[in-house]
mmCIF file of C-alpha atoms and ligand atoms in Angstrom:
data_model
loop_
_atom_site.group_PDB
_atom_site.id
_atom_site.type_symbol
_atom_site.label_atom_id
_atom_site.label_comp_id
_atom_site.label_asym_id
_atom_site.label_seq_id
_atom_site.Cartn_x
_atom_site.Cartn_y
_atom_site.Cartn_z
ATOM 1 C CA MET A 1 -57.533 63.546 53.421
ATOM 2 C CA ARG A 2 -57.881 60.019 54.899
ATOM 3 C CA GLY A 3 -54.103 59.472 53.630
ATOM 4 C CA ARG A 4 -52.804 62.016 55.553
ATOM 5 C CA GLU A 5 -54.343 60.876 58.689
ATOM 6 C CA LEU A 6 -53.179 57.333 58.031
ATOM 7 C CA LEU A 7 -49.816 58.735 57.880
ATOM 8 C CA GLY A 8 -50.010 60.575 61.356
ATOM 9 C CA GLU A 9 -51.210 57.191 62.996
ATOM 10 C CA LEU A 10 -48.522 55.432 60.905
ATOM 11 C CA ASP A 11 -46.036 58.264 62.541
ATOM 12 C CA ALA A 12 -47.608 57.593 65.981
ATOM 13 C CA PHE A 13 -47.466 53.586 65.870
ATOM 14 C CA LEU A 14 -43.762 53.864 64.904
ATOM 15 C CA THR A 15 -42.608 56.555 67.268
ATOM 16 C CA GLU A 16 -43.950 53.929 70.328
ATOM 17 C CA THR A 17 -43.096 50.274 68.670
ATOM 18 C CA GLU A 18 -40.263 50.839 65.824
ATOM 19 C CA ARG A 19 -37.177 50.257 69.110
ATOM 20 C CA ASP A 20 -39.514 47.484 69.760
ATOM 21 C CA LEU A 21 -39.438 45.940 66.411
ATOM 22 C CA VAL A 22 -36.033 46.624 66.051
ATOM 23 C CA ALA A 23 -35.511 44.054 69.133
ATOM 24 C CA PHE A 24 -37.836 41.838 67.613
ATOM 25 C CA ARG A 25 -35.480 41.687 64.726
ATOM 26 C CA ARG A 26 -32.129 41.346 66.552
ATOM 27 C CA ASP A 27 -33.982 38.552 68.522
ATOM 28 C CA LEU A 28 -34.531 36.943 65.575
ATOM 29 C CA HIS A 29 -31.342 37.398 64.095
ATOM 30 C CA MET A 30 -29.383 35.992 67.102
ATOM 31 C CA HIS A 31 -31.770 32.877 66.851
ATOM 32 C CA PRO A 32 -32.077 31.898 63.287
ATOM 33 C CA GLU A 33 -33.871 29.082 61.883
ATOM 34 C CA LEU A 34 -33.347 26.945 58.567
ATOM 35 C CA ALA A 35 -36.552 25.871 56.037
ATOM 36 C CA PHE A 36 -39.104 24.168 57.991
ATOM 37 C CA ALA A 37 -37.297 24.375 61.417
ATOM 38 C CA GLU A 38 -38.832 27.892 62.189
ATOM 39 C CA TYR A 39 -40.711 26.924 65.036
ATOM 40 C CA ARG A 40 -39.091 29.545 67.563
ATOM 41 C CA THR A 41 -39.808 31.992 65.121
ATOM 42 C CA THR A 42 -43.013 30.851 64.345
ATOM 43 C CA GLN A 43 -43.911 31.450 68.479
ATOM 44 C CA LYS A 44 -42.572 34.563 68.893
ATOM 45 C CA ILE A 45 -44.492 35.686 65.943
ATOM 46 C CA ALA A 46 -47.449 34.039 67.061
ATOM 47 C CA GLU A 47 -47.418 35.226 70.424
ATOM 48 C CA ARG A 48 -47.113 39.059 69.458
ATOM 49 C CA LEU A 49 -50.276 38.874 67.302
ATOM 50 C CA THR A 50 -51.787 36.845 70.152
ATOM 51 C CA ALA A 51 -51.124 39.847 72.495
ATOM 52 C CA ALA A 52 -52.583 42.086 70.040
ATOM 53 C CA GLY A 53 -55.695 40.330 70.349
ATOM 54 C CA LEU A 54 -55.380 38.274 66.926
ATOM 55 C CA THR A 55 -55.797 34.819 66.155
ATOM 56 C CA PRO A 56 -52.774 33.394 63.985
ATOM 57 C CA SER A 57 -53.268 29.961 62.691
ATOM 58 C CA VAL A 58 -50.246 28.028 62.858
ATOM 59 C CA LEU A 59 -49.475 25.891 59.823
ATOM 60 C CA PRO A 60 -49.553 21.990 60.471
ATOM 61 C CA ARG A 61 -45.865 21.642 60.524
ATOM 62 C CA GLY A 62 -45.686 24.141 63.586
ATOM 63 C CA THR A 63 -43.634 26.405 61.482
ATOM 64 C CA GLY A 64 -45.269 29.387 59.510
ATOM 65 C CA LEU A 65 -48.508 31.153 60.185
ATOM 66 C CA ILE A 66 -51.529 32.745 58.625
ATOM 67 C CA CYS A 67 -53.464 35.218 60.460
ATOM 68 C CA ASP A 68 -56.418 37.426 59.621
ATOM 69 C CA VAL A 69 -56.586 41.350 60.302
ATOM 70 C CA GLY A 70 -60.204 42.379 60.380
ATOM 71 C CA SER A 71 -63.438 40.625 59.168
ATOM 72 C CA GLY A 72 -66.399 41.043 56.977
ATOM 73 C CA ASP A 73 -67.456 40.804 53.387
ATOM 74 C CA GLY A 74 -65.104 43.155 51.996
ATOM 75 C CA PRO A 75 -62.214 42.325 49.775
ATOM 76 C CA THR A 76 -58.952 40.574 51.362
ATOM 77 C CA VAL A 77 -55.690 41.610 50.452
ATOM 78 C CA ALA A 78 -52.332 39.025 51.649
ATOM 79 C CA LEU A 79 -48.988 40.417 52.890
ATOM 80 C CA ARG A 80 -46.287 38.015 52.571
ATOM 81 C CA ALA A 81 -43.230 37.480 55.234
ATOM 82 C CA ASP A 82 -40.811 34.530 54.197
ATOM 83 C CA ILE A 83 -39.492 33.595 57.705
ATOM 84 C CA ASP A 84 -36.364 31.387 57.653
ATOM 85 C CA ALA A 85 -32.753 31.721 57.547
ATOM 86 C CA LEU A 86 -29.787 30.240 55.568
ATOM 87 C CA PRO A 87 -27.349 27.312 56.154
ATOM 88 C CA LEU A 88 -24.624 30.045 56.432
ATOM 89 C CA GLN A 89 -21.744 31.158 59.226
ATOM 90 C CA ASP A 90 -22.681 34.256 60.535
ATOM 91 C CA GLU A 91 -19.255 36.746 59.949
ATOM 92 C CA LYS A 92 -20.744 39.762 61.418
ATOM 93 C CA ASP A 93 -19.040 41.213 64.931
ATOM 94 C CA VAL A 94 -22.566 42.847 66.139
ATOM 95 C CA SER A 95 -24.072 42.224 69.025
ATOM 96 C CA TYR A 96 -27.028 40.388 67.643
ATOM 97 C CA ARG A 97 -24.824 37.922 65.766
ATOM 98 C CA SER A 98 -26.380 34.344 65.474
ATOM 99 C CA THR A 99 -26.030 32.079 68.075
ATOM 100 C CA VAL A 100 -26.433 29.136 65.602
ATOM 101 C CA PRO A 101 -23.422 28.190 64.408
ATOM 102 C CA GLY A 102 -23.644 27.704 60.428
ATOM 103 C CA VAL A 103 -27.051 29.551 60.474
ATOM 104 C CA CYS A 104 -27.729 33.208 59.537
ATOM 105 C CA HIS A 105 -30.327 35.618 58.132
ATOM 106 C CA ALA A 106 -28.202 36.135 55.454
ATOM 107 C CA CYS A 107 -31.112 36.933 53.108
ATOM 108 C CA GLY A 108 -32.676 39.457 55.368
ATOM 109 C CA HIS A 109 -35.834 37.183 55.964
ATOM 110 C CA ASP A 110 -35.948 38.474 59.577
ATOM 111 C CA VAL A 111 -36.196 41.839 58.435
ATOM 112 C CA HIS A 112 -39.390 40.751 56.099
ATOM 113 C CA THR A 113 -40.693 39.166 59.206
ATOM 114 C CA THR A 114 -40.525 42.001 61.485
ATOM 115 C CA ALA A 115 -41.884 44.830 59.121
ATOM 116 C CA LEU A 116 -44.985 42.375 58.507
ATOM 117 C CA LEU A 117 -45.417 41.931 62.284
ATOM 118 C CA GLY A 118 -45.403 45.913 62.450
ATOM 119 C CA THR A 119 -47.590 46.040 59.909
ATOM 120 C CA GLY A 120 -50.350 43.303 61.541
ATOM 121 C CA LEU A 121 -50.018 45.154 65.096
ATOM 122 C CA PHE A 122 -50.667 48.417 63.313
ATOM 123 C CA LEU A 123 -53.405 47.235 60.875
ATOM 124 C CA ALA A 124 -55.359 45.731 64.325
ATOM 125 C CA GLN A 125 -55.369 48.921 65.566
ATOM 126 C CA GLN A 126 -56.823 50.143 62.699
ATOM 127 C CA ALA A 127 -59.363 47.359 62.167
ATOM 128 C CA ALA A 128 -60.074 47.714 66.058
ATOM 129 C CA ALA A 129 -60.733 51.494 65.338
ATOM 130 C CA GLY A 130 -63.226 50.421 62.470
ATOM 131 C CA LEU A 131 -60.830 51.411 60.134
ATOM 132 C CA LEU A 132 -60.154 48.406 57.638
ATOM 133 C CA PRO A 133 -62.425 48.425 54.867
ATOM 134 C CA GLY A 134 -61.930 44.550 54.677
ATOM 135 C CA ARG A 135 -59.541 41.998 55.617
ATOM 136 C CA VAL A 136 -55.694 41.861 55.678
ATOM 137 C CA ARG A 137 -53.849 38.316 55.658
ATOM 138 C CA LEU A 138 -50.767 38.100 57.020
ATOM 139 C CA LEU A 139 -48.878 35.122 55.534
ATOM 140 C CA PHE A 140 -45.850 34.247 57.387
ATOM 141 C CA GLN A 141 -44.004 31.933 55.055
ATOM 142 C CA PRO A 142 -41.942 28.777 55.917
ATOM 143 C CA ALA A 143 -39.049 27.590 53.752
ATOM 144 C CA GLU A 144 -38.849 30.192 51.146
ATOM 145 C CA GLU A 145 -34.956 29.142 50.681
ATOM 146 C CA LEU A 146 -35.932 25.405 49.706
ATOM 147 C CA PRO A 147 -38.126 26.564 48.387
ATOM 148 C CA GLY A 148 -41.841 25.282 48.780
ATOM 149 C CA GLY A 149 -42.998 27.003 51.943
ATOM 150 C CA ALA A 150 -45.396 29.143 49.166
ATOM 151 C CA LEU A 151 -46.781 25.984 48.352
ATOM 152 C CA GLU A 152 -47.188 24.358 52.131
ATOM 153 C CA VAL A 153 -48.943 27.888 52.441
ATOM 154 C CA MET A 154 -51.400 27.632 49.451
ATOM 155 C CA ALA A 155 -51.857 24.348 50.589
ATOM 156 C CA HIS A 156 -53.436 25.406 53.935
ATOM 157 C CA GLY A 157 -56.121 27.932 51.921
ATOM 158 C CA GLY A 158 -53.192 30.997 52.489
ATOM 159 C CA ILE A 159 -54.398 32.426 49.457
ATOM 160 C CA SER A 160 -57.889 31.546 49.226
ATOM 161 C CA GLY A 161 -60.519 34.148 48.778
ATOM 162 C CA VAL A 162 -57.420 36.679 48.223
ATOM 163 C CA ASP A 163 -57.878 39.309 45.298
ATOM 164 C CA ARG A 164 -54.352 40.876 45.701
ATOM 165 C CA VAL A 165 -51.026 39.868 47.044
ATOM 166 C CA PHE A 166 -47.791 41.856 48.259
ATOM 167 C CA ALA A 167 -44.196 41.085 49.707
ATOM 168 C CA LEU A 168 -40.941 43.068 50.258
ATOM 169 C CA HIS A 169 -37.483 42.092 49.888
ATOM 170 C CA CYS A 170 -34.557 43.375 51.185
ATOM 171 C CA ASP A 171 -31.853 45.003 48.781
ATOM 172 C CA PRO A 172 -28.469 45.824 49.939
ATOM 173 C CA ARG A 173 -28.151 47.958 46.715
ATOM 174 C CA VAL A 174 -30.857 50.178 47.151
ATOM 175 C CA ASP A 175 -30.640 53.086 50.026
ATOM 176 C CA VAL A 176 -32.807 52.921 53.065
ATOM 177 C CA GLY A 177 -36.340 54.537 52.463
ATOM 178 C CA GLN A 178 -36.712 53.867 48.717
ATOM 179 C CA LEU A 179 -38.376 51.210 47.168
ATOM 180 C CA GLY A 180 -37.662 49.394 43.876
ATOM 181 C CA ILE A 181 -40.596 48.466 41.475
ATOM 182 C CA ARG A 182 -40.911 46.836 38.586
ATOM 183 C CA SER A 183 -43.773 45.474 36.544
ATOM 184 C CA GLY A 184 -43.612 42.197 35.007
ATOM 185 C CA PRO A 185 -40.768 39.565 35.652
ATOM 186 C CA ILE A 186 -38.810 40.729 38.832
ATOM 187 C CA THR A 187 -37.045 37.133 39.751
ATOM 188 C CA ALA A 188 -35.673 34.892 37.374
ATOM 189 C CA ALA A 189 -36.552 31.115 37.477
ATOM 190 C CA CYS A 190 -33.866 28.861 39.011
ATOM 191 C CA ASP A 191 -33.353 25.233 38.656
ATOM 192 C CA ARG A 192 -30.674 22.687 39.588
ATOM 193 C CA VAL A 193 -28.863 20.137 37.359
ATOM 194 C CA VAL A 194 -27.140 17.287 38.903
ATOM 195 C CA VAL A 195 -24.504 15.693 35.841
ATOM 196 C CA ARG A 196 -23.349 11.922 36.862
ATOM 197 C CA VAL A 197 -20.948 11.078 34.443
ATOM 198 C CA SER A 198 -19.065 7.453 34.251
ATOM 199 C CA GLY A 199 -16.372 5.572 32.189
ATOM 200 C CA PRO A 200 -14.144 2.875 32.604
ATOM 201 C CA GLY A 201 -11.282 4.679 34.118
ATOM 202 C CA GLY A 202 -7.608 3.607 33.618
ATOM 203 C CA HIS A 203 -4.145 4.763 33.558
ATOM 204 C CA THR A 204 -3.276 7.977 32.447
ATOM 205 C CA SER A 205 -0.779 7.172 30.405
ATOM 206 C CA ARG A 206 -3.550 5.233 28.274
ATOM 207 C CA PRO A 207 -6.238 7.493 27.569
ATOM 208 C CA HIS A 208 -7.069 6.610 24.223
ATOM 209 C CA LEU A 209 -7.557 3.151 25.498
ATOM 210 C CA THR A 210 -10.355 3.840 27.868
ATOM 211 C CA ALA A 211 -12.250 7.158 28.350
ATOM 212 C CA ASP A 212 -10.622 10.385 29.601
ATOM 213 C CA LEU A 213 -13.409 11.405 32.155
ATOM 214 C CA VAL A 214 -11.553 14.063 33.654
ATOM 215 C CA PHE A 215 -11.199 15.341 30.251
ATOM 216 C CA ALA A 216 -15.227 14.986 28.877
ATOM 217 C CA LEU A 217 -16.301 16.568 32.112
ATOM 218 C CA ALA A 218 -14.104 19.483 31.689
ATOM 219 C CA LYS A 219 -15.917 19.360 28.251
ATOM 220 C CA ILE A 220 -19.332 19.167 29.849
ATOM 221 C CA LEU A 221 -18.646 22.090 32.019
ATOM 222 C CA THR A 222 -17.788 24.242 29.298
ATOM 223 C CA GLU A 223 -19.414 23.410 26.723
ATOM 224 C CA LEU A 224 -23.204 23.292 27.978
ATOM 225 C CA PRO A 225 -22.963 26.752 28.935
ATOM 226 C CA ALA A 226 -21.718 28.203 25.763
ATOM 227 C CA ALA A 227 -23.962 25.823 23.774
ATOM 228 C CA LEU A 228 -27.208 27.163 25.498
ATOM 229 C CA SER A 229 -25.948 30.583 25.037
ATOM 230 C CA ARG A 230 -26.248 29.931 20.978
ATOM 231 C CA ARG A 231 -29.142 27.739 21.128
ATOM 232 C CA VAL A 232 -31.385 29.789 23.307
ATOM 233 C CA ASP A 233 -32.734 33.118 22.525
ATOM 234 C CA PRO A 234 -30.022 35.302 24.159
ATOM 235 C CA ARG A 235 -33.257 37.850 25.609
ATOM 236 C CA SER A 236 -34.467 34.818 28.117
ATOM 237 C CA SER A 237 -31.002 35.039 29.576
ATOM 238 C CA LEU A 238 -31.103 31.675 30.152
ATOM 239 C CA SER A 239 -27.852 30.970 31.966
ATOM 240 C CA LEU A 240 -26.181 27.520 33.065
ATOM 241 C CA VAL A 241 -23.402 27.964 36.387
ATOM 242 C CA TRP A 242 -21.810 25.553 38.036
ATOM 243 C CA GLY A 243 -21.338 25.720 41.659
ATOM 244 C CA ARG A 244 -19.559 22.015 42.493
ATOM 245 C CA VAL A 245 -17.509 19.671 40.480
ATOM 246 C CA GLU A 246 -15.587 16.185 41.653
ATOM 247 C CA ALA A 247 -13.851 13.882 40.260
ATOM 248 C CA GLY A 248 -10.838 11.296 40.624
ATOM 249 C CA SER A 249 -8.377 11.028 43.490
ATOM 250 C CA ALA A 250 -4.780 10.772 42.006
ATOM 251 C CA ALA A 251 -2.894 12.342 39.597
ATOM 252 C CA ASN A 252 -2.278 9.454 37.493
ATOM 253 C CA ALA A 253 -5.264 7.340 37.382
ATOM 254 C CA ILE A 254 -8.183 8.271 35.159
ATOM 255 C CA PRO A 255 -11.511 7.817 37.752
ATOM 256 C CA ASN A 256 -14.663 5.843 36.834
ATOM 257 C CA ASP A 257 -17.258 8.564 37.658
ATOM 258 C CA GLY A 258 -17.101 12.223 38.486
ATOM 259 C CA ILE A 259 -20.066 14.853 38.979
ATOM 260 C CA ALA A 260 -21.147 18.128 38.667
ATOM 261 C CA GLU A 261 -23.958 20.339 39.889
ATOM 262 C CA GLY A 262 -25.077 23.708 39.157
ATOM 263 C CA THR A 263 -28.096 26.125 38.705
ATOM 264 C CA ILE A 264 -29.794 26.800 35.351
ATOM 265 C CA ARG A 265 -31.415 30.685 35.687
ATOM 266 C CA CYS A 266 -33.824 31.803 33.448
ATOM 267 C CA LEU A 267 -35.873 35.208 32.791
ATOM 268 C CA ASP A 268 -38.110 33.952 30.249
ATOM 269 C CA GLU A 269 -41.066 31.369 31.072
ATOM 270 C CA GLU A 270 -41.316 29.632 27.719
ATOM 271 C CA ALA A 271 -37.275 29.192 27.761
ATOM 272 C CA TRP A 272 -37.349 28.087 31.227
ATOM 273 C CA HIS A 273 -40.121 25.339 29.866
ATOM 274 C CA ALA A 274 -38.064 24.190 27.333
ATOM 275 C CA ALA A 275 -34.490 23.975 28.816
ATOM 276 C CA PRO A 276 -34.554 20.143 30.655
ATOM 277 C CA ASP A 277 -35.056 18.652 27.193
ATOM 278 C CA LEU A 278 -32.011 21.410 25.477
ATOM 279 C CA ILE A 279 -29.657 20.536 28.036
ATOM 280 C CA LYS A 280 -29.909 16.451 28.433
ATOM 281 C CA SER A 281 -29.407 16.535 24.567
ATOM 282 C CA LEU A 282 -26.252 18.994 24.812
ATOM 283 C CA LEU A 283 -25.280 16.376 27.590
ATOM 284 C CA GLU A 284 -25.469 13.633 25.904
ATOM 285 C CA SER A 285 -23.999 14.590 22.805
ATOM 286 C CA VAL A 286 -20.660 16.159 24.496
ATOM 287 C CA ALA A 287 -20.408 12.744 26.542
ATOM 288 C CA SER A 288 -20.944 10.889 23.504
ATOM 289 C CA ALA A 289 -18.113 12.612 21.656
ATOM 290 C CA TYR A 290 -15.626 10.996 24.405
ATOM 291 C CA GLY A 291 -17.249 7.572 24.921
ATOM 292 C CA ILE A 292 -18.387 8.193 28.173
ATOM 293 C CA GLU A 293 -22.284 7.898 29.844
ATOM 294 C CA ALA A 294 -23.486 10.783 31.538
ATOM 295 C CA ALA A 295 -27.079 11.012 33.367
ATOM 296 C CA MET A 296 -28.696 14.183 34.473
ATOM 297 C CA GLU A 297 -30.918 14.699 37.355
ATOM 298 C CA TYR A 298 -32.989 18.030 36.876
ATOM 299 C CA THR A 299 -34.612 19.604 39.979
ATOM 300 C CA ARG A 300 -37.650 22.132 38.732
ATOM 301 C CA GLY A 301 -37.287 25.474 41.166
ATOM 302 C CA VAL A 302 -39.628 28.159 40.755
ATOM 303 C CA PRO A 303 -40.905 30.142 38.354
ATOM 304 C CA PRO A 304 -40.072 34.109 37.643
ATOM 305 C CA VAL A 305 -42.036 36.242 39.792
ATOM 306 C CA VAL A 306 -44.342 38.321 37.278
ATOM 307 C CA ASN A 307 -45.330 41.613 38.640
ATOM 308 C CA ASP A 308 -48.883 42.620 38.225
ATOM 309 C CA GLU A 309 -48.773 46.360 37.025
ATOM 310 C CA VAL A 310 -51.914 47.225 38.861
ATOM 311 C CA SER A 311 -50.460 45.861 42.213
ATOM 312 C CA VAL A 312 -46.936 47.625 40.849
ATOM 313 C CA GLU A 313 -48.878 51.160 40.724
ATOM 314 C CA MET A 314 -50.697 50.492 44.112
ATOM 315 C CA LEU A 315 -47.237 49.799 45.687
ATOM 316 C CA GLY A 316 -45.566 52.905 43.942
ATOM 317 C CA GLU A 317 -48.144 54.697 45.046
ATOM 318 C CA ALA A 318 -48.067 53.769 48.824
ATOM 319 C CA ALA A 319 -44.172 54.289 48.728
ATOM 320 C CA GLU A 320 -44.822 57.993 47.488
ATOM 321 C CA ARG A 321 -47.161 58.412 49.917
ATOM 322 C CA ALA A 322 -45.728 56.747 52.897
ATOM 323 C CA LEU A 323 -41.851 57.726 52.348
ATOM 324 C CA GLY A 324 -42.095 60.478 50.498
ATOM 325 C CA ALA A 325 -42.077 61.543 47.100
ATOM 326 C CA GLY A 326 -39.490 60.170 44.776
ATOM 327 C CA SER A 327 -38.965 57.042 46.893
ATOM 328 C CA ALA A 328 -40.439 54.779 44.441
ATOM 329 C CA VAL A 329 -37.294 53.839 42.190
ATOM 330 C CA PRO A 330 -37.385 51.666 39.203
ATOM 331 C CA THR A 331 -35.525 48.371 39.882
ATOM 332 C CA PRO A 332 -33.837 45.644 37.525
ATOM 333 C CA GLN A 333 -34.987 41.795 36.995
ATOM 334 C CA SER A 334 -32.514 39.860 38.954
ATOM 335 C CA LEU A 335 -31.482 36.400 38.331
ATOM 336 C CA GLY A 336 -32.530 35.375 41.878
ATOM 337 C CA GLY A 337 -34.828 33.053 42.284
ATOM 338 C CA GLU A 338 -37.931 33.561 44.702
ATOM 339 C CA ASP A 339 -40.677 31.342 45.347
ATOM 340 C CA PHE A 340 -43.548 34.334 45.613
ATOM 341 C CA ALA A 341 -43.913 33.253 42.095
ATOM 342 C CA TRP A 342 -46.115 30.353 42.927
ATOM 343 C CA TYR A 343 -48.846 32.566 44.406
ATOM 344 C CA LEU A 344 -48.853 34.990 41.363
ATOM 345 C CA GLU A 345 -49.837 31.882 39.527
ATOM 346 C CA SER A 346 -53.123 32.322 41.275
ATOM 347 C CA VAL A 347 -53.478 35.782 42.344
ATOM 348 C CA PRO A 348 -52.621 38.909 41.070
ATOM 349 C CA GLY A 349 -49.778 40.657 43.412
ATOM 350 C CA ALA A 350 -46.331 42.124 43.199
ATOM 351 C CA LEU A 351 -42.924 41.905 45.199
ATOM 352 C CA ALA A 352 -41.221 45.176 45.727
ATOM 353 C CA ARG A 353 -37.634 45.788 46.484
ATOM 354 C CA LEU A 354 -37.316 47.246 50.612
ATOM 355 C CA GLY A 355 -34.459 49.495 50.156
ATOM 356 C CA THR A 356 -31.693 48.805 53.267
ATOM 357 C CA ARG A 357 -28.494 50.513 52.076
ATOM 358 C CA THR A 358 -27.115 53.136 54.452
ATOM 359 C CA PRO A 359 -26.606 56.194 52.131
ATOM 360 C CA GLY A 360 -23.129 56.400 51.054
ATOM 361 C CA GLY A 361 -22.432 52.964 53.493
ATOM 362 C CA LEU A 362 -20.941 50.010 52.336
ATOM 363 C CA THR A 363 -23.352 47.667 49.813
ATOM 364 C CA TYR A 364 -23.616 44.254 51.392
ATOM 365 C CA ASP A 365 -24.402 41.052 49.343
ATOM 366 C CA ILE A 366 -27.454 38.783 49.632
ATOM 367 C CA HIS A 367 -26.442 35.219 50.938
ATOM 368 C CA GLN A 368 -23.393 36.323 52.275
ATOM 369 C CA GLY A 369 -22.214 36.248 55.971
ATOM 370 C CA SER A 370 -21.469 39.935 56.134
ATOM 371 C CA PHE A 371 -25.222 40.964 55.100
ATOM 372 C CA ASP A 372 -26.327 43.523 57.218
ATOM 373 C CA ILE A 373 -28.972 46.116 57.019
ATOM 374 C CA ASP A 374 -30.141 50.031 58.147
ATOM 375 C CA GLU A 375 -32.425 49.121 60.481
ATOM 376 C CA ARG A 376 -34.227 51.976 59.739
ATOM 377 C CA ALA A 377 -35.767 49.612 56.934
ATOM 378 C CA ILE A 378 -37.941 47.780 59.208
ATOM 379 C CA ALA A 379 -40.365 51.347 59.720
ATOM 380 C CA MET A 380 -40.274 51.363 55.825
ATOM 381 C CA GLY A 381 -41.231 48.048 55.962
ATOM 382 C CA VAL A 382 -44.241 48.802 57.990
ATOM 383 C CA ARG A 383 -45.133 52.147 55.872
ATOM 384 C CA VAL A 384 -45.058 50.749 52.812
ATOM 385 C CA MET A 385 -47.159 47.445 53.672
ATOM 386 C CA ALA A 386 -49.452 48.771 55.594
ATOM 387 C CA THR A 387 -50.320 51.719 52.913
ATOM 388 C CA THR A 388 -49.864 49.418 50.340
ATOM 389 C CA ALA A 389 -52.678 46.702 51.721
ATOM 390 C CA LEU A 390 -55.102 49.774 52.678
ATOM 391 C CA THR A 391 -54.358 51.602 49.276
ATOM 392 C CA ALA A 392 -55.631 48.041 47.561
ATOM 393 C CA LEU A 393 -58.407 48.087 50.409
ATOM 394 C CA TRP A 394 -59.749 51.018 49.230
ATOM 395 C CA GLU A 395 -59.446 50.487 45.322
ATOM 396 C CA VAL A 396 -61.597 47.550 45.546
ATOM 397 C CA THR A 397 -64.295 49.204 48.095
ATOM 398 C CA PRO A 398 -67.101 50.370 46.654
ATOM 399 C CA LEU A 399 -66.824 54.043 47.170
ATOM 400 C CA ASP A 400 -70.342 54.243 49.703
ATOM 401 C CA ALA A 401 -68.802 51.437 51.976
ATOM 402 C CA VAL A 402 -65.534 53.840 51.961
ATOM 403 C CA SER A 403 -67.401 56.747 53.146
ATOM 404 C CA THR A 404 -69.117 54.905 56.146
ATOM 405 C CA VAL A 405 -65.709 53.255 57.771
ATOM 406 C CA VAL A 406 -63.978 56.346 56.548
ATOM 407 C CA ALA A 407 -66.273 59.022 57.902
HETATM 408 ZN ZN1 ZN B 501 -32.486 34.039 49.625
HETATM 409 ZN ZN1 ZN B 502 -34.787 35.825 50.543
#
């Protein structure tokens, strides 16, 4: 009964605010800000929340904020949106194109932010009407792309007292109106590796008298990924992919040094923990075979996001209710990294994929300057987030308490 009322209230809320939310997203899209520099974005969110009678608490750096909706002794459910943009040029030809050269919301965080804002405004109405059986904590997290913003939110009490946490991420391969869900790992671990090689250098006519550094570096580039594929369980999908390589300056001179940089992605936590030592030993054995020195800098990124089964059921149930039957669809595990993983090491929760593709339309890709969405996804995000939060609150609220707030 309450579920049907909720849908009617969501419809009414969105009829009134959807256009405004789309305008809010476009404004963010035009003014993207990089990780830990999201000052304007934070202010814009804070203004809207404050105007709705809420009391947002901006994080000490001035980027990102936490805002509770509702109060009392009930359970607490957190909803998280990341707010940062990427250092990429916006290549779209649209009225809301980025006005900041080299910075663009190419990962859809403007969409997550706007959907969470809409959810917060809707839930504030519910709370004012005495219909919120607990507390919903809105986490507007800075610096997901760095990553590290999740740790910043956690360091400032973002998930203390939280019973469950949820997040959505745009998925341009899923149609708008659908929600991609998956239990267990849904993203991958993602680390960075930098390899620096050095040798005596010399004339290219005499590689046998020096050490052929470019050749050795090329061996490292191809041998390391190949060896990993034989030394690690293929089910872990550990993969090393190089993104940058540089050595030398002249056709006839063997250089003294070179560098290669890449990322390591992994679906399995055990293989992730073993990766740095294994890569280091492989690197040393290839380098020594060619008489060069090799040093490795390994930077840990994020662990995989491992979705809690009950939380995934809540998301699926909410999608079926708020977006329609058949709207919850299975989604594959991605090799992308996502710092939402840090929250899930402390609190059960789940991340779902918010469909952003116009059915039959173009399939964009995230982290590309051409990325864009079907803006109906914003309202869909509000529907799913609000319904999920209420579902989670209802499920952990004793029945007599529900009957008093829902009566
Ligand atoms: Zn991203
Ligand atoms: Zn993202």
